[in-house]
């Protein structure tokens, strides 16, 4: 099975999860308050990006997805830090020198403290503020990158922050007697209180994230009309088995979690980034092996996810897909099955242009800290030593063949 010529192959990271040394965003603040694990120097990728890109190159990658930390670029409202802009320009330069095409994400979950403390996404002018930051970055970096995602997983963000109370600002919703989210260690640690009105903040944030993308899209196009702009959408695959009600339920969930948001922004998209990790089968009896996250291992459903999104008629790229697998015993096969399914979708007519494994290296898995390991590269957090995992070579072979050997 062959992939199209010029297919983008790589892996993804996100600033807060790998860079280290970020103290002025809402997650660092929450860590200081003891509500989430502290991130500290993480993988020190901020200083070691060249070494990490050398490894990506050695692994055959020709593209790389990473994110820019808003709090670094705009540490105070309306004030941009030219030194940090220069830093990310150097990152882009380093990618260019290694022939790695950049896919830049402008926001991957973390907010500058001044923004979160003044209301965050619930601020009335949040979309305009975000758009100003986005257009500044693209104006400054547009000569070095063409592909930009405004937002990473807006729906996952809205649910984790304002329904489950697992992420800052820790708002947990209550629907009459029902508390949303898990009764586990996470809610105890975050101290989120379930409140009826949080459901309305959730709706507000979800809508603001649609407005934010639309506003940013239009502002970016004014400064760099050639920029290719996407949203990175997490698509949980819902499927029904057996009775008709299960199919119906799967359709409703697809609408609520994916189509509703994409419909709101469909006319402001040049391409779509897809993140795929999980599936839910209503009425399903099949047993699955589980990843270290406790998620079912079902990489081949990425085919269905891609086919569901062909309705938007946009080029797509897999912005993230992968698994936590500390001993690397399943990752190679998982990558093989996942990329094969992407290949099948392309054969069936889907316009998929790239694939980024999550993640290039182990990193800070949000409220779960550093324990879960998604990386093609293992990180020793004591010494910061990088070790390439065997599965990275399975991926390398696929990339070098630009195809799958059955
Ligand atoms: C997020 C990443 C995260 C990964 C694994 C995605 O939802 O974009 O930041 O690390 O999933 O949970």
PDB file of C-alpha atoms in Angstrom, residues 177-299:
ATOM      1  CA  UNK A 177     -28.769  15.569  41.027  1.00  0.00           C
ATOM      2  CA  UNK A 178     -26.158  14.259  38.604  1.00  0.00           C
ATOM      3  CA  UNK A 179     -22.552  15.409  39.016  1.00  0.00           C
ATOM      4  CA  UNK A 180     -20.683  15.328  35.719  1.00  0.00           C
ATOM      5  CA  UNK A 181     -17.194  13.770  35.662  1.00  0.00           C
ATOM      6  CA  UNK A 182     -15.524  11.022  37.586  1.00  0.00           C
ATOM      7  CA  UNK A 183     -15.646  10.537  41.354  1.00  0.00           C
ATOM      8  CA  UNK A 184     -11.972   9.698  41.548  1.00  0.00           C
ATOM      9  CA  UNK A 185      -8.652  11.080  42.701  1.00  0.00           C
ATOM     10  CA  UNK A 186      -8.702  13.706  39.975  1.00  0.00           C
ATOM     11  CA  UNK A 187     -11.743  15.531  41.271  1.00  0.00           C
ATOM     12  CA  UNK A 188     -10.397  15.335  44.823  1.00  0.00           C
ATOM     13  CA  UNK A 189      -7.045  16.768  43.813  1.00  0.00           C
ATOM     14  CA  UNK A 190      -8.509  19.591  41.763  1.00  0.00           C
ATOM     15  CA  UNK A 191     -11.081  20.361  44.451  1.00  0.00           C
ATOM     16  CA  UNK A 192     -13.662  21.098  41.754  1.00  0.00           C
ATOM     17  CA  UNK A 193     -17.108  21.820  43.164  1.00  0.00           C
ATOM     18  CA  UNK A 194     -20.068  20.605  41.139  1.00  0.00           C
ATOM     19  CA  UNK A 195     -22.402  23.500  40.388  1.00  0.00           C
ATOM     20  CA  UNK A 196     -25.500  23.745  38.256  1.00  0.00           C
ATOM     21  CA  UNK A 197     -24.413  26.950  36.516  1.00  0.00           C
ATOM     22  CA  UNK A 198     -21.123  25.465  35.320  1.00  0.00           C
ATOM     23  CA  UNK A 199     -23.072  23.755  32.601  1.00  0.00           C
ATOM     24  CA  UNK A 200     -23.787  27.207  31.207  1.00  0.00           C
ATOM     25  CA  UNK A 201     -20.118  28.178  31.404  1.00  0.00           C
ATOM     26  CA  UNK A 202     -19.396  25.037  29.445  1.00  0.00           C
ATOM     27  CA  UNK A 203     -21.835  26.041  26.703  1.00  0.00           C
ATOM     28  CA  UNK A 204     -20.413  29.548  26.699  1.00  0.00           C
ATOM     29  CA  UNK A 205     -16.801  28.355  26.424  1.00  0.00           C
ATOM     30  CA  UNK A 206     -17.671  25.891  23.667  1.00  0.00           C
ATOM     31  CA  UNK A 207     -19.315  28.704  21.686  1.00  0.00           C
ATOM     32  CA  UNK A 208     -16.503  31.133  22.371  1.00  0.00           C
ATOM     33  CA  UNK A 209     -14.038  28.598  20.993  1.00  0.00           C
ATOM     34  CA  UNK A 210     -15.981  28.535  17.737  1.00  0.00           C
ATOM     35  CA  UNK A 211     -16.038  32.333  17.615  1.00  0.00           C
ATOM     36  CA  UNK A 212     -12.354  32.461  18.529  1.00  0.00           C
ATOM     37  CA  UNK A 213     -11.441  30.268  15.593  1.00  0.00           C
ATOM     38  CA  UNK A 214     -13.575  32.240  13.148  1.00  0.00           C
ATOM     39  CA  UNK A 215     -12.175  35.571  14.315  1.00  0.00           C
ATOM     40  CA  UNK A 216      -8.587  34.303  14.279  1.00  0.00           C
ATOM     41  CA  UNK A 217      -9.078  32.807  10.806  1.00  0.00           C
ATOM     42  CA  UNK A 218     -10.207  36.138   9.390  1.00  0.00           C
ATOM     43  CA  UNK A 219      -7.458  38.121  11.126  1.00  0.00           C
ATOM     44  CA  UNK A 220      -4.725  35.733  10.000  1.00  0.00           C
ATOM     45  CA  UNK A 221      -5.951  35.874   6.419  1.00  0.00           C
ATOM     46  CA  UNK A 222      -5.562  39.667   6.496  1.00  0.00           C
ATOM     47  CA  UNK A 223      -1.857  39.406   7.330  1.00  0.00           C
ATOM     48  CA  UNK A 224      -1.000  36.182   5.498  1.00  0.00           C
ATOM     49  CA  UNK A 225      -3.626  35.181   2.938  1.00  0.00           C
ATOM     50  CA  UNK A 226      -1.516  32.186   1.909  1.00  0.00           C
ATOM     51  CA  UNK A 227      -1.605  30.600   5.400  1.00  0.00           C
ATOM     52  CA  UNK A 228      -3.354  27.215   5.516  1.00  0.00           C
ATOM     53  CA  UNK A 229      -5.504  27.312   8.608  1.00  0.00           C
ATOM     54  CA  UNK A 230      -7.094  24.455  10.494  1.00  0.00           C
ATOM     55  CA  UNK A 231      -8.567  23.457  13.792  1.00  0.00           C
ATOM     56  CA  UNK A 232      -7.282  20.258  15.366  1.00  0.00           C
ATOM     57  CA  UNK A 233     -10.384  18.292  16.246  1.00  0.00           C
ATOM     58  CA  UNK A 234     -10.442  15.341  18.574  1.00  0.00           C
ATOM     59  CA  UNK A 235     -12.771  12.748  17.127  1.00  0.00           C
ATOM     60  CA  UNK A 236     -13.976  10.087  19.526  1.00  0.00           C
ATOM     61  CA  UNK A 237     -15.351   7.301  17.339  1.00  0.00           C
ATOM     62  CA  UNK A 238     -18.859   6.268  18.373  1.00  0.00           C
ATOM     63  CA  UNK A 239     -20.392   3.185  16.835  1.00  0.00           C
ATOM     64  CA  UNK A 240     -23.545   1.238  17.412  1.00  0.00           C
ATOM     65  CA  UNK A 241     -23.957  -2.508  17.366  1.00  0.00           C
ATOM     66  CA  UNK A 242     -27.085  -4.596  17.486  1.00  0.00           C
ATOM     67  CA  UNK A 243     -30.267  -2.603  18.103  1.00  0.00           C
ATOM     68  CA  UNK A 244     -31.261   0.513  16.152  1.00  0.00           C
ATOM     69  CA  UNK A 245     -31.145   2.663  19.273  1.00  0.00           C
ATOM     70  CA  UNK A 246     -27.390   2.020  19.490  1.00  0.00           C
ATOM     71  CA  UNK A 247     -26.813   3.384  15.991  1.00  0.00           C
ATOM     72  CA  UNK A 248     -28.924   6.375  16.837  1.00  0.00           C
ATOM     73  CA  UNK A 249     -26.994   7.010  20.026  1.00  0.00           C
ATOM     74  CA  UNK A 250     -23.697   6.831  18.101  1.00  0.00           C
ATOM     75  CA  UNK A 251     -25.024   9.366  15.586  1.00  0.00           C
ATOM     76  CA  UNK A 252     -26.157  11.742  18.316  1.00  0.00           C
ATOM     77  CA  UNK A 253     -22.790  11.536  20.067  1.00  0.00           C
ATOM     78  CA  UNK A 254     -20.957  12.180  16.796  1.00  0.00           C
ATOM     79  CA  UNK A 255     -23.111  15.249  16.293  1.00  0.00           C
ATOM     80  CA  UNK A 256     -22.615  16.558  19.849  1.00  0.00           C
ATOM     81  CA  UNK A 257     -18.889  15.946  20.077  1.00  0.00           C
ATOM     82  CA  UNK A 258     -17.725  16.562  16.532  1.00  0.00           C
ATOM     83  CA  UNK A 259     -20.161  17.775  13.886  1.00  0.00           C
ATOM     84  CA  UNK A 260     -21.752  20.515  15.965  1.00  0.00           C
ATOM     85  CA  UNK A 261     -18.452  22.342  16.379  1.00  0.00           C
ATOM     86  CA  UNK A 262     -17.160  21.729  12.869  1.00  0.00           C
ATOM     87  CA  UNK A 263     -20.458  22.908  11.346  1.00  0.00           C
ATOM     88  CA  UNK A 264     -20.041  26.204  13.189  1.00  0.00           C
ATOM     89  CA  UNK A 265     -16.649  26.883  11.612  1.00  0.00           C
ATOM     90  CA  UNK A 266     -16.727  24.925   8.350  1.00  0.00           C
ATOM     91  CA  UNK A 267     -16.539  28.020   6.144  1.00  0.00           C
ATOM     92  CA  UNK A 268     -13.363  29.142   7.963  1.00  0.00           C
ATOM     93  CA  UNK A 269     -11.217  26.071   7.401  1.00  0.00           C
ATOM     94  CA  UNK A 270      -8.536  25.409   4.807  1.00  0.00           C
ATOM     95  CA  UNK A 271      -7.746  22.013   6.253  1.00  0.00           C
ATOM     96  CA  UNK A 272      -8.761  19.856   9.215  1.00  0.00           C
ATOM     97  CA  UNK A 273      -6.440  18.297  11.782  1.00  0.00           C
ATOM     98  CA  UNK A 274      -7.738  15.056  13.265  1.00  0.00           C
ATOM     99  CA  UNK A 275      -6.796  13.595  16.645  1.00  0.00           C
ATOM    100  CA  UNK A 276      -7.929  10.038  17.157  1.00  0.00           C
ATOM    101  CA  UNK A 277      -7.448   7.993  20.332  1.00  0.00           C
ATOM    102  CA  UNK A 278     -10.678   6.427  21.457  1.00  0.00           C
ATOM    103  CA  UNK A 279     -13.864   4.630  20.545  1.00  0.00           C
ATOM    104  CA  UNK A 280     -17.120   3.746  22.230  1.00  0.00           C
ATOM    105  CA  UNK A 281     -19.270   0.965  20.866  1.00  0.00           C
ATOM    106  CA  UNK A 282     -22.845   1.030  22.137  1.00  0.00           C
ATOM    107  CA  UNK A 283     -24.158  -2.485  22.503  1.00  0.00           C
ATOM    108  CA  UNK A 284     -20.726  -3.872  21.728  1.00  0.00           C
ATOM    109  CA  UNK A 285     -19.546  -7.110  23.270  1.00  0.00           C
ATOM    110  CA  UNK A 286     -16.030  -7.279  21.830  1.00  0.00           C
ATOM    111  CA  UNK A 287     -13.127  -7.264  24.311  1.00  0.00           C
ATOM    112  CA  UNK A 288     -10.176  -5.003  23.645  1.00  0.00           C
ATOM    113  CA  UNK A 289      -6.676  -4.866  25.017  1.00  0.00           C
ATOM    114  CA  UNK A 290      -6.184  -1.600  26.927  1.00  0.00           C
ATOM    115  CA  UNK A 291      -3.433   1.001  26.652  1.00  0.00           C
ATOM    116  CA  UNK A 292      -1.634   2.363  29.726  1.00  0.00           C
ATOM    117  CA  UNK A 293      -4.331   5.077  29.775  1.00  0.00           C
ATOM    118  CA  UNK A 294      -6.970   2.366  30.113  1.00  0.00           C
ATOM    119  CA  UNK A 295      -8.237   3.211  26.617  1.00  0.00           C
ATOM    120  CA  UNK A 296      -9.288   0.458  24.227  1.00  0.00           C
ATOM    121  CA  UNK A 297      -6.700  -0.362  21.609  1.00  0.00           C
ATOM    122  CA  UNK A 298      -8.563   0.142  18.373  1.00  0.00           C
ATOM    123  CA  UNK A 299      -6.234   1.960  15.986  1.00  0.00           C
TER     124      UNK A 299
END
